[in-house]
Coordinates of C-alpha atoms in Angstrom, one line a residue:
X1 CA 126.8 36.3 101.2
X2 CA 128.7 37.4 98.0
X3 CA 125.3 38.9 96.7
X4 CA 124.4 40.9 99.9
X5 CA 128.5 42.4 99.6
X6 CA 126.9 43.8 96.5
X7 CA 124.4 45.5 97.3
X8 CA 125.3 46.7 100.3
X9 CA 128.8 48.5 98.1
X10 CA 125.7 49.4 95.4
X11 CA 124.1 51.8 98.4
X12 CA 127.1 52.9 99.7
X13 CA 128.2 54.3 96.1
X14 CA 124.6 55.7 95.3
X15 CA 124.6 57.8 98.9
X16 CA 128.2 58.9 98.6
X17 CA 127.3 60.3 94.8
X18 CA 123.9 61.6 96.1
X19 CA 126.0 63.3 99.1
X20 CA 128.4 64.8 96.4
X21 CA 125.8 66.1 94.5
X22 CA 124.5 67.9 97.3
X23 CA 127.2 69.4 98.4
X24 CA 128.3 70.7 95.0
X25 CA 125.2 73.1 94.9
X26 CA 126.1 74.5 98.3
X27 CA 127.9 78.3 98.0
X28 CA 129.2 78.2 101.2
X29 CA 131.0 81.9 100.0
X30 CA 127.1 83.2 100.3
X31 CA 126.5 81.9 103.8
X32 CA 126.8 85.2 106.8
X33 CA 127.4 85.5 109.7
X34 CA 124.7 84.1 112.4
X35 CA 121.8 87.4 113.5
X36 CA 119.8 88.3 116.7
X37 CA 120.8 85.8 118.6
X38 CA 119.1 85.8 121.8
X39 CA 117.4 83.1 124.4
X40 CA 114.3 83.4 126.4
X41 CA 115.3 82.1 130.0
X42 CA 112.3 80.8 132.3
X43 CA 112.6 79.2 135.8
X44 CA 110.3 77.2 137.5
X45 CA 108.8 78.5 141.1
X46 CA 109.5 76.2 143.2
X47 CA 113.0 77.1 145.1
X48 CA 114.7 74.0 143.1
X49 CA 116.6 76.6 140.4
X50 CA 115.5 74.7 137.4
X51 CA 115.8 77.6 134.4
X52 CA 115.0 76.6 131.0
X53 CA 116.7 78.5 128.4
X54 CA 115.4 78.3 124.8
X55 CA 117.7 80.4 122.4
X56 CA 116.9 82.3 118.9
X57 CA 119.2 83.3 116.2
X58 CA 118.9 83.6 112.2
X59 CA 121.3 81.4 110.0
X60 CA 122.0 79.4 113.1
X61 CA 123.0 75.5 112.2
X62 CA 123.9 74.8 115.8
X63 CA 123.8 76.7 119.4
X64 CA 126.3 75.8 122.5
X65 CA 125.2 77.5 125.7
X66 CA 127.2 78.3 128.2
X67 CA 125.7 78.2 131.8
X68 CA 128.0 81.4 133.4
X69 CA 128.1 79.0 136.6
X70 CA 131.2 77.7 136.5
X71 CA 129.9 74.4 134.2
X72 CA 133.2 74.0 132.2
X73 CA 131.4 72.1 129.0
X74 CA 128.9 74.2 127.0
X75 CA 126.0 72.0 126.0
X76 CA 124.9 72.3 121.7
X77 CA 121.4 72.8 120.7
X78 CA 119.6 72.0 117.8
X79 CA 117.7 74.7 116.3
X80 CA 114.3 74.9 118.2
X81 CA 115.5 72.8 120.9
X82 CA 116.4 74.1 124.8
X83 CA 118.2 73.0 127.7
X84 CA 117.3 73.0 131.7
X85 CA 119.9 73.7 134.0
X86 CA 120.1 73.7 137.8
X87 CA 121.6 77.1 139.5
X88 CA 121.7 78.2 142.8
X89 CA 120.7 82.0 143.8
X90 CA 122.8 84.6 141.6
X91 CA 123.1 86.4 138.6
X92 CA 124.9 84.5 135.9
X93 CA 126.1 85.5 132.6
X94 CA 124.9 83.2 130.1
X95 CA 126.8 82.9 126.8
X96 CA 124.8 81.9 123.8
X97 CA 127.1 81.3 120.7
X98 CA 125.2 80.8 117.0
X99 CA 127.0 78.5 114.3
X100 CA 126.5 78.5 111.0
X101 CA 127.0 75.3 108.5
X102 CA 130.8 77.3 107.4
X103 CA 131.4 77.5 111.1
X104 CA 131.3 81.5 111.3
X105 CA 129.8 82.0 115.3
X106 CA 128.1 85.0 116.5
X107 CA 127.9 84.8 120.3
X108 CA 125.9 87.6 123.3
X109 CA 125.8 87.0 126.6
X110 CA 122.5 87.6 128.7
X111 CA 121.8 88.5 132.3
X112 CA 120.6 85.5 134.2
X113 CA 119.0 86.6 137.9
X114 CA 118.7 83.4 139.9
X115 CA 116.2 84.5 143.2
X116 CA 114.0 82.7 145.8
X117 CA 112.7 86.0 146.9
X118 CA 110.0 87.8 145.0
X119 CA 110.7 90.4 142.6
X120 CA 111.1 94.0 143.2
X121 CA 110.7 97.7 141.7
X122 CA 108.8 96.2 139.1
X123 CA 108.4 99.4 136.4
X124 CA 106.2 98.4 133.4
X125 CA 106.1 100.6 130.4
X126 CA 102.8 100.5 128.3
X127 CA 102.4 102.1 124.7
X128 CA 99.3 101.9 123.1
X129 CA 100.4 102.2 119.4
X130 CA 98.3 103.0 116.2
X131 CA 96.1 100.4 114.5
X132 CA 95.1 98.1 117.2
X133 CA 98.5 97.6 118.9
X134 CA 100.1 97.7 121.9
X135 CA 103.9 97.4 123.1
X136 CA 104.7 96.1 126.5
X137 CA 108.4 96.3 128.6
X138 CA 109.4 95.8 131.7
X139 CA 112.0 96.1 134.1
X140 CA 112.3 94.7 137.7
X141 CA 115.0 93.4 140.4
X142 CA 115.5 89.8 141.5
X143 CA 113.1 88.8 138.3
X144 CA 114.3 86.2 135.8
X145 CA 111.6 87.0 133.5
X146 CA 108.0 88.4 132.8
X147 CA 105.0 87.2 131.7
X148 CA 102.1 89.7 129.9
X149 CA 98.3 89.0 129.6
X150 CA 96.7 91.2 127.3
X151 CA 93.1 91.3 128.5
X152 CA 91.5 90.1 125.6
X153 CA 90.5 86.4 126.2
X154 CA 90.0 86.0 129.6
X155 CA 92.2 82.0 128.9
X156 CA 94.9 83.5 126.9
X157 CA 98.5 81.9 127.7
X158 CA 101.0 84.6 128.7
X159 CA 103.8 85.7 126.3
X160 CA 107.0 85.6 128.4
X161 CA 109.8 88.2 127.8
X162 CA 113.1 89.4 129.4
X163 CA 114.1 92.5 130.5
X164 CA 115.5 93.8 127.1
X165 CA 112.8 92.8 125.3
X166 CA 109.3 94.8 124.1
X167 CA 106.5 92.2 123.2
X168 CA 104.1 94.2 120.9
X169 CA 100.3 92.6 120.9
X170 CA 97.5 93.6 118.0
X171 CA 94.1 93.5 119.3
X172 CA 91.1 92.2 116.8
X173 CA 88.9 95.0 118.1
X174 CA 89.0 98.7 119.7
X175 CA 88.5 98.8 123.4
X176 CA 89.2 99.2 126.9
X177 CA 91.6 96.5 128.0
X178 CA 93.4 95.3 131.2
X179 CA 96.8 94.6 130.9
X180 CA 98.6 92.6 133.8
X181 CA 102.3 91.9 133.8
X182 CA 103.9 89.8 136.4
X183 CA 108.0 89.3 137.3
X184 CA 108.6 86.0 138.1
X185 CA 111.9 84.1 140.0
X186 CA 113.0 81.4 141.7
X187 CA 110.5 81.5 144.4
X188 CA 106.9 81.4 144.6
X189 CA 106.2 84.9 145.1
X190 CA 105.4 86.7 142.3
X191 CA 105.0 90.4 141.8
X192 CA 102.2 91.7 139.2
X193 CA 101.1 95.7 137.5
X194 CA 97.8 95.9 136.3
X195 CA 96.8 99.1 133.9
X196 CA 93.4 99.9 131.9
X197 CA 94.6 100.8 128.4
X198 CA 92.3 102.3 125.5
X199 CA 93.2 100.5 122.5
X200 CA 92.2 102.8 119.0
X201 CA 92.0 101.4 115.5
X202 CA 94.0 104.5 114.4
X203 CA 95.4 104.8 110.6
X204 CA 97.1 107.4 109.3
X205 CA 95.9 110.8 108.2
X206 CA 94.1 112.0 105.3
X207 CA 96.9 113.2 102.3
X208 CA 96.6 116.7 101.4
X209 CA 96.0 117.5 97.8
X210 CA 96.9 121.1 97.8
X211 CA 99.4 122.1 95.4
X212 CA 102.6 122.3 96.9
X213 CA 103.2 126.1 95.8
X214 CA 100.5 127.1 97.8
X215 CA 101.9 125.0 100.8
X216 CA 104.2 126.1 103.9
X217 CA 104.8 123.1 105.7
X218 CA 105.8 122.5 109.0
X219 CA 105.1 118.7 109.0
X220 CA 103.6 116.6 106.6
X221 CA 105.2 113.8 104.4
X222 CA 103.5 115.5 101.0
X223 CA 105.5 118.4 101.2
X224 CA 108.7 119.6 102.1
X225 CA 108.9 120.7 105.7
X226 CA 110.3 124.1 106.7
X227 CA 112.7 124.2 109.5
X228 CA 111.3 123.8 112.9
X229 CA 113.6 124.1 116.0
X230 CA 111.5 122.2 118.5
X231 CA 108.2 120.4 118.9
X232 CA 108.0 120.1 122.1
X233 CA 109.0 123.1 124.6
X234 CA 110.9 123.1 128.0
X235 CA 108.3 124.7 129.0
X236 CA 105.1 122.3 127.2
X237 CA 103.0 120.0 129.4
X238 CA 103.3 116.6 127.6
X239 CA 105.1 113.5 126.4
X240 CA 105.9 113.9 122.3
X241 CA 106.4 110.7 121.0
X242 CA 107.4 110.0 116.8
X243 CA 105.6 107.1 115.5
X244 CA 104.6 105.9 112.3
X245 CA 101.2 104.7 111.1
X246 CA 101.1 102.9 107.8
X247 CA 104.3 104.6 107.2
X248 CA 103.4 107.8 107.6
X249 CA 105.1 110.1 110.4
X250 CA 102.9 111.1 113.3
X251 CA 103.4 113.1 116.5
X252 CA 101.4 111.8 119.3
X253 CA 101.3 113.9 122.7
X254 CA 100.2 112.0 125.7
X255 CA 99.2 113.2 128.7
X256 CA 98.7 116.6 127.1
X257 CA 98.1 119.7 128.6
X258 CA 99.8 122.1 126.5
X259 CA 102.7 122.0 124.4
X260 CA 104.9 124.6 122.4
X261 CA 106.2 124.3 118.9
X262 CA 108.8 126.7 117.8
X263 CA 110.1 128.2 114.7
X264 CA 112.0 131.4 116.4
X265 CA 115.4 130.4 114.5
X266 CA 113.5 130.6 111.5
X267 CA 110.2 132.6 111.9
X268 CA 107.3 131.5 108.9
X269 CA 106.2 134.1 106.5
X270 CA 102.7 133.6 106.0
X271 CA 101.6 136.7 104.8
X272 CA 100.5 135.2 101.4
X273 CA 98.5 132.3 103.3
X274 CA 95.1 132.1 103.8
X275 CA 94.2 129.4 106.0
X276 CA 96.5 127.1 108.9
X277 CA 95.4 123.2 108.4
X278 CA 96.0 120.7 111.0
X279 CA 94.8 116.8 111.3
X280 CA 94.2 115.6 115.0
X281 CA 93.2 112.4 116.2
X282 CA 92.0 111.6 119.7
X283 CA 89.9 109.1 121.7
X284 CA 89.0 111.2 124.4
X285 CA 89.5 115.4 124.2
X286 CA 86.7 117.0 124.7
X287 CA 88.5 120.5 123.8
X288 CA 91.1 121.9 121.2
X289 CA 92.7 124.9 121.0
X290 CA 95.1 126.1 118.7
X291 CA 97.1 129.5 119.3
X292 CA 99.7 131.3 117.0
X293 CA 102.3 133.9 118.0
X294 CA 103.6 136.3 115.6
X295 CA 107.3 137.3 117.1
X296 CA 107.0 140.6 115.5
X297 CA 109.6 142.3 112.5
X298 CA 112.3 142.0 115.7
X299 CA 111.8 138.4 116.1
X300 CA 112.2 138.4 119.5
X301 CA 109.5 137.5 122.2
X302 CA 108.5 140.2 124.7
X303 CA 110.1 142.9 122.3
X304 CA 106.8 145.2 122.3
X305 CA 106.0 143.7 118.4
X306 CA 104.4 140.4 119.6
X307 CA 100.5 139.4 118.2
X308 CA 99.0 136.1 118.8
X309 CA 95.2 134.8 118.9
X310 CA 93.7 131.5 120.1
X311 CA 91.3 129.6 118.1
X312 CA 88.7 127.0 120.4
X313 CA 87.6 124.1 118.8
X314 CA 84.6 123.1 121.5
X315 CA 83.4 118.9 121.3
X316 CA 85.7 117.7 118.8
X317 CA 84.7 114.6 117.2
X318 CA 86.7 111.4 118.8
X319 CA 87.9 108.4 117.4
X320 CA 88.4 109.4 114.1
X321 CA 90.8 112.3 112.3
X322 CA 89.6 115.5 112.6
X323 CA 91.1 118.0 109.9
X324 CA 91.3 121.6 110.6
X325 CA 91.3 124.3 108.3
X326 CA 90.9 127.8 109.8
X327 CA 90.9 130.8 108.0
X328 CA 93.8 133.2 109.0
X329 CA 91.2 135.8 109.4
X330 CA 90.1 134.1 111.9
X331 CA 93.0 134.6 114.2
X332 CA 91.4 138.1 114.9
X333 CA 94.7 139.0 117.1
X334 CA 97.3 138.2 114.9
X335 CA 97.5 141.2 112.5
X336 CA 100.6 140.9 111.3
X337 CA 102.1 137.1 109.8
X338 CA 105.3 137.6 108.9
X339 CA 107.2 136.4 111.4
X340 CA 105.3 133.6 113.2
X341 CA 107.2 132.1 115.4
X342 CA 105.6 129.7 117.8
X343 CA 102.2 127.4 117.4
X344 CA 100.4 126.0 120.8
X345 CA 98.1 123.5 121.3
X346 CA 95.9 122.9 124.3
X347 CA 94.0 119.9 125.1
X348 CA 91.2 118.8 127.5
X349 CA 90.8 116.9 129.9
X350 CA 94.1 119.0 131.0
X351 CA 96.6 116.4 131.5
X352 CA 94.7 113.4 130.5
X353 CA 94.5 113.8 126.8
X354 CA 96.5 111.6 124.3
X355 CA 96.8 113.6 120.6
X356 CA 97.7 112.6 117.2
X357 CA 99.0 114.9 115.1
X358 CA 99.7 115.7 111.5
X359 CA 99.8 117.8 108.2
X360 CA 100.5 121.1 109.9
X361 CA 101.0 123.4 107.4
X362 CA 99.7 126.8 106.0
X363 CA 98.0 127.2 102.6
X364 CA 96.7 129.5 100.1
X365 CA 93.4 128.0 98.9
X366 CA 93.8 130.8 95.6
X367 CA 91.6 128.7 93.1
X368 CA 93.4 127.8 90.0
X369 CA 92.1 128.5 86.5
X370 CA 90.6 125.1 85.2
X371 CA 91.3 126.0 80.8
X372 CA 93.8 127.5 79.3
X373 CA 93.7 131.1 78.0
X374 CA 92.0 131.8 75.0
X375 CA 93.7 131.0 71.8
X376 CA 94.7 134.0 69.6
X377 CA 93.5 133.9 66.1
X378 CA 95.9 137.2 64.8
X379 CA 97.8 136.1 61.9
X380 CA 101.5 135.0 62.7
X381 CA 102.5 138.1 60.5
X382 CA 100.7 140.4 62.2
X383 CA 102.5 139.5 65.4
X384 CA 105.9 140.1 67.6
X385 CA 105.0 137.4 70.8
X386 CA 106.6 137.4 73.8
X387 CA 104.9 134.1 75.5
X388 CA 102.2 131.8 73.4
X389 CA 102.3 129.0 72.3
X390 CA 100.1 130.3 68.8
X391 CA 102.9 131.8 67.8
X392 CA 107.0 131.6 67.6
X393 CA 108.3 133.8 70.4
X394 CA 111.0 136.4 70.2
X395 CA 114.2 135.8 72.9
X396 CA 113.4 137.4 76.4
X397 CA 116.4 137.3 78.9
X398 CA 114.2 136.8 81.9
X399 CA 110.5 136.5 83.1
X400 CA 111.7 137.0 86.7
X401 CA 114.3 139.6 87.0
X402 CA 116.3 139.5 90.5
X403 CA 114.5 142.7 91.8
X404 CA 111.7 141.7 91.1
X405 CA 108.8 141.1 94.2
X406 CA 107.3 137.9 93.4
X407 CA 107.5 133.7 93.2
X408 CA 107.8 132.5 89.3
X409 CA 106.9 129.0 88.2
X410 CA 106.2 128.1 84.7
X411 CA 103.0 125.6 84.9
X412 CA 100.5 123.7 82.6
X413 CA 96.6 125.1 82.4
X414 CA 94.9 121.9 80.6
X415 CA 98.4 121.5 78.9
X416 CA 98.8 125.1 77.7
X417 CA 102.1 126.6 79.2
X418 CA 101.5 129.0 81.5
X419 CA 103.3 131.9 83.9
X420 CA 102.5 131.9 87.5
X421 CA 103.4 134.4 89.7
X422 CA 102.7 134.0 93.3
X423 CA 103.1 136.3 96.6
X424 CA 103.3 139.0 93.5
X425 CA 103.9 142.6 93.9
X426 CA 105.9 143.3 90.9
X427 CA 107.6 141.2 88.0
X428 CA 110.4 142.7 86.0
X429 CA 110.5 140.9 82.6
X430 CA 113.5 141.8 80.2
X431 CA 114.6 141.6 76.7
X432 CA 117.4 143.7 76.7
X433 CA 119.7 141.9 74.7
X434 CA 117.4 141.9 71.7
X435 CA 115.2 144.8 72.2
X436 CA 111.8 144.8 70.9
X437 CA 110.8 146.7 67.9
X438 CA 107.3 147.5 68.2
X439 CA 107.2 150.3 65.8
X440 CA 104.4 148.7 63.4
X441 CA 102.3 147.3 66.1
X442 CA 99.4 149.0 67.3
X443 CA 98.3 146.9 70.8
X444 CA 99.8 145.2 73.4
X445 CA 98.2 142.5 74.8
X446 CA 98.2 139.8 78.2
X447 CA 96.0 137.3 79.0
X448 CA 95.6 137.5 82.9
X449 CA 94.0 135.4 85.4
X450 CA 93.4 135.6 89.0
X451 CA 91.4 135.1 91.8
X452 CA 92.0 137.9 94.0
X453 CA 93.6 140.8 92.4
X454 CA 92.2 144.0 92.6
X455 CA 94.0 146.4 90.3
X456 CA 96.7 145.2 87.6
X457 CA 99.1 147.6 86.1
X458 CA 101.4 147.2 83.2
X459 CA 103.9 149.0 82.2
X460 CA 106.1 149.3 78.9
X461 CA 110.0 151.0 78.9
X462 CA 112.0 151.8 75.5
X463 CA 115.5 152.1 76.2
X464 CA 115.9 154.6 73.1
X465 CA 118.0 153.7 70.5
X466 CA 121.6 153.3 72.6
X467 CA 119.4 150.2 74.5
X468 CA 121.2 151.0 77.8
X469 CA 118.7 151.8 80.7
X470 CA 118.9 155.3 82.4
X471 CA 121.0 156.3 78.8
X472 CA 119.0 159.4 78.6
X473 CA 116.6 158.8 75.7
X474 CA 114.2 156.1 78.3
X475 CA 110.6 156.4 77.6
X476 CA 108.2 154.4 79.6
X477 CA 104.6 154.2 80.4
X478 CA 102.5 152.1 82.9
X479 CA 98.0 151.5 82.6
X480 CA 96.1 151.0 85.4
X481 CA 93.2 148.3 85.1
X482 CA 91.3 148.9 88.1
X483 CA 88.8 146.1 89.6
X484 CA 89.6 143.4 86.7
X485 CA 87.1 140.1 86.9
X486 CA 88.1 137.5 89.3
X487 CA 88.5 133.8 88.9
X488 CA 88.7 134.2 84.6
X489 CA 90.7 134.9 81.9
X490 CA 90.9 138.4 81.5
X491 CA 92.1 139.3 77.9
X492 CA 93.5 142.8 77.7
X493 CA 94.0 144.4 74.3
X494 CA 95.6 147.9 75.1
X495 CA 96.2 150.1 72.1
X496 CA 99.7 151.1 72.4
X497 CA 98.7 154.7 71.4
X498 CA 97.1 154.7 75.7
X499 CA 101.0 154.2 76.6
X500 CA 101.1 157.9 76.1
X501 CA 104.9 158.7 77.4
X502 CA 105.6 155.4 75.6
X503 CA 107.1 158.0 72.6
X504 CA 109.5 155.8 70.9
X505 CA 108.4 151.7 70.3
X506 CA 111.4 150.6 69.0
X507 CA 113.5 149.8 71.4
X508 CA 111.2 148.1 74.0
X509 CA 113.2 146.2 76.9
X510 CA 111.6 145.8 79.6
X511 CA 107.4 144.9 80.7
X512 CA 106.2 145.4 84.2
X513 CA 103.5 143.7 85.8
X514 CA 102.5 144.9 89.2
X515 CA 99.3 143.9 91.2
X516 CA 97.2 144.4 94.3
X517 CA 97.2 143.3 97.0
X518 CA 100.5 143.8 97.0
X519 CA 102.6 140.5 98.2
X520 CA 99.9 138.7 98.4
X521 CA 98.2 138.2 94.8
X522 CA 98.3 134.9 92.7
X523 CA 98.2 136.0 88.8
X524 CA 98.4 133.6 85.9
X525 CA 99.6 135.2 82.9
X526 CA 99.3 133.7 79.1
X527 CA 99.2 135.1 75.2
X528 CA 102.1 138.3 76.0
X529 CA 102.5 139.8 72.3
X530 CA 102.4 142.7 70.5
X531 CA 100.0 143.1 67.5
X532 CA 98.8 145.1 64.2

């Protein structure tokens, strides 16, 4: 007997230590508060009133339910476990409380509808979403809950759901499906919505590549979006919805027949643009059209200044993304872009048509130079630069002044800094804190690049030896190269002695570039110095 005592005190000790142990690596400080606690309430069809409720929580170490019936003790549930009930006809409030191991509780109370008599005004919502999926809700009176089949395998158990809930199915393959959701009570009626639903193996749009300086977006997650005031109209013919594929924002119009997308707070400039791009997915138009209204310099619709055109896109291809990119010059109508205002799509079938929609934006497909300017070979000596990298440049004040006509960004041509100037119509560049004295020199000379200028002009101003502009001793001279080459470098080499006003060089301040078109040129500029 003595011997059993022992061993018997042997395992107590050893489980008390273990237990001690246990509990010592236990941060109860760490533990939160019980999450989405819910409970999926079923009841069986046979009149008796039997519901089952199983609840659902995160960080939940015990459950107590509380019937809503009048039932004075709540009954405690294990994680994963449930609990039947008998209730007569009603509707109940059913408290569910979560527990944690530290005893924090989280509780909700759900809706309970206890009916013999079938369900009514059963409303089913059905939202075919990208990639394969599908979300399903449902709302009803007298219900307790719902059950969905998703028309894919003919013996597939139902999902049940309440009325709060969305169940969200993913389909293996694209395809025409019937969907059938039925309310269920008390009784043994049952009321049931069936719906044909085309399911699309949709993924998100193709990512633009273009440079976001030639870029005016209106939507698209590569570049930054310009204000938009609406994208859907009181006055549009469809149902916008924002989703996201993959991550990526989407607009997807359903039921389309038109809709209107305006910018009138904030009319678009897109006088330096040369093409409007938009990707459009769809499994079933058959038509596209695309219009653009140009407000007019009053910005107000109807005030006598309004152009638009309408672009058809006849037997677009389905089931995949279509990207458009239409040359502004194709919008015959709209002559004047400086004040667009509102963008339209149409779809057919009218009224039948689901679209998805992205990367609308305008762009400037200006090619870009793909080398650097040519390297100068004068000898530093020999040389007062403004901009190269061959040599050590002289202070200039600015490259942009503020009345100048023209976008500035300082860029890297096969990692040779480089000027851009975009939307140029003149540049103002200064250096009128230190003057230039190009008294010794005998050329001037830019390396220019573009691919749609037609004339270049450049002009050269002394501010005469008080270096104050308008001082009375300004001399200033401006060449005209007419029809340079396109889509190279262009070097020019002026001889200083064809900047025939130009009378005194030694107090230079201030070079002028100017080029047409006017507001609408794209010049790269490289290798600005002076040279004997």
């Amino acid at each position: 007997m003595n011997s059993i005592k022992r061993i018997i005190t042997v395992l107590v000790v050893i489980l008390f230590f273990g237990c001690s142990t246990e509990n010592d690596n236990l941060n109860l400080e760490s533990v939160d508060k019980p999450t989405n606690i819910d409970a999926l309430m079923t009841i069986e069809q046979d009149n008796s009133g039997k519901v089952t409720i199983l609840p659902s929580g995160e960080g939940v170490t015990q459950y107590e339910i509380y019937f809503g019936d009048g039932t004075l003790n709540p009954v405690a549930i294990q994680p994963g476990g449930k609990v039947e009930h008998v209730y007569t006809e009603g509707v109940y409030e059913v408290k569910i409380i979560g527990t944690t191991i530290d005893g924090q509780r989280t509780e909700v109370i759900k809706e309970l509808t206890v009916s013999f008599l079938s369900p009514t005004n059963l409303n089913v919502i059905i939202t075919p979403q990208a990639s394969l999926m599908v979300d399903v809700s449902a709302t009803a009176d007298l219900e307790t809950y719902f059950q969905v089949y998703f028309g894919e395998d003919p013996n597939q158990i139902p999902v049940d759901f309440m009325e709060s809930e969305t169940v969200t199915h993913t389909y293996a393959l694209a395809g025409t499906y019937q969907i059938r959701v039925v309310a269920l009570s008390g009784g043994v009626a049952t009321t049931e919505y069936t719906e044909n639903i085309i399911i699309t193996n949709l993924t998100e749009a193709p990512t633009p590549t273009f440079p976001s300086g030639n870029v005016i977006s209106m939507f698209c997650d590569a570049y930054t979006d310009v204000n938009v005031d609406t994208w859907q109209t009181s006055w549009s013919q469809a149902t916008l919805d924002n989703i996201s594929i993959n991550g990526n924002a989407t607009k997807r119009y359903s039921a389309l027949n038109f809709v209107g997308i305006e910018t009138t707070s904030s009319p678009i400039d897109a006088t330096a643009m040369t093409y409007f791009h938009t990707d459009v997915w769809s499994s079933n138009f058959t038509e596209f059209k695309i219009k653009l209204v140009d407000f007019g310099a009053n910005g107000a619709f109807g005030g006598g200044d309004d152009v638009e055109h309408e672009i058809t896109v006849t037997a677009p291809t389905q089931e995949q993304w279509v990207s458009l990119d239409i040359p502004l010059s194709d919008f015959t109508n709209l002559n004047t872009r400086g004040h667009i205002a509102q963008l339209i799509y149409v779809a057919a079938p009218s009224g039948a048509t689901t679209v998805y929609l992205d990367n609308v934006f305008f762009y400037n497909q200006t090619p870009t130079p793909l080398v650097a300017a040519p390297t100068p070979t004068f000898p530093s000596g020999n040389v007062v630069s403004m901009f190269s990298d061959a040599y050590t440049d002289v202070n200039v004040d600015t490259w942009q002044t503020s009345w100048s006509q023209g976008t500035l960004e300082d860029v890297l041509v096969s990692g040779n800094a480089t000027k851009k100037y975009s939307a140029l119509n003149f540049v103002g560049i200064e250096a009128t804190s230190n003057t230039i004295d190009a008294t010794a020199m005998t050329h001037f000379h830019t390396d220019i690049w573009s691919a749609n200028f037609t004339e270049f002009k450049v002009k050269l101003v002394d501010f005469g030896d008080n270096g104050t502009f308008g001082g009375g001793d300004d001399v200033e001279h401006e060449i005209i190269v007419t029809a340079p080459a396109q889509e190279q470098w262009v070097s020019l080499d002026i001889p200083l002695s064809d900047f025939t006003n130009l009378t005194t060089k030694g107090h230079i301040a201030q070079l002028i570039y100017v080029a047409a078109p006017s507001g609408a040129t794209t010049v790269y500029v490289d290798n600005v110095y002076f040279h004997n």
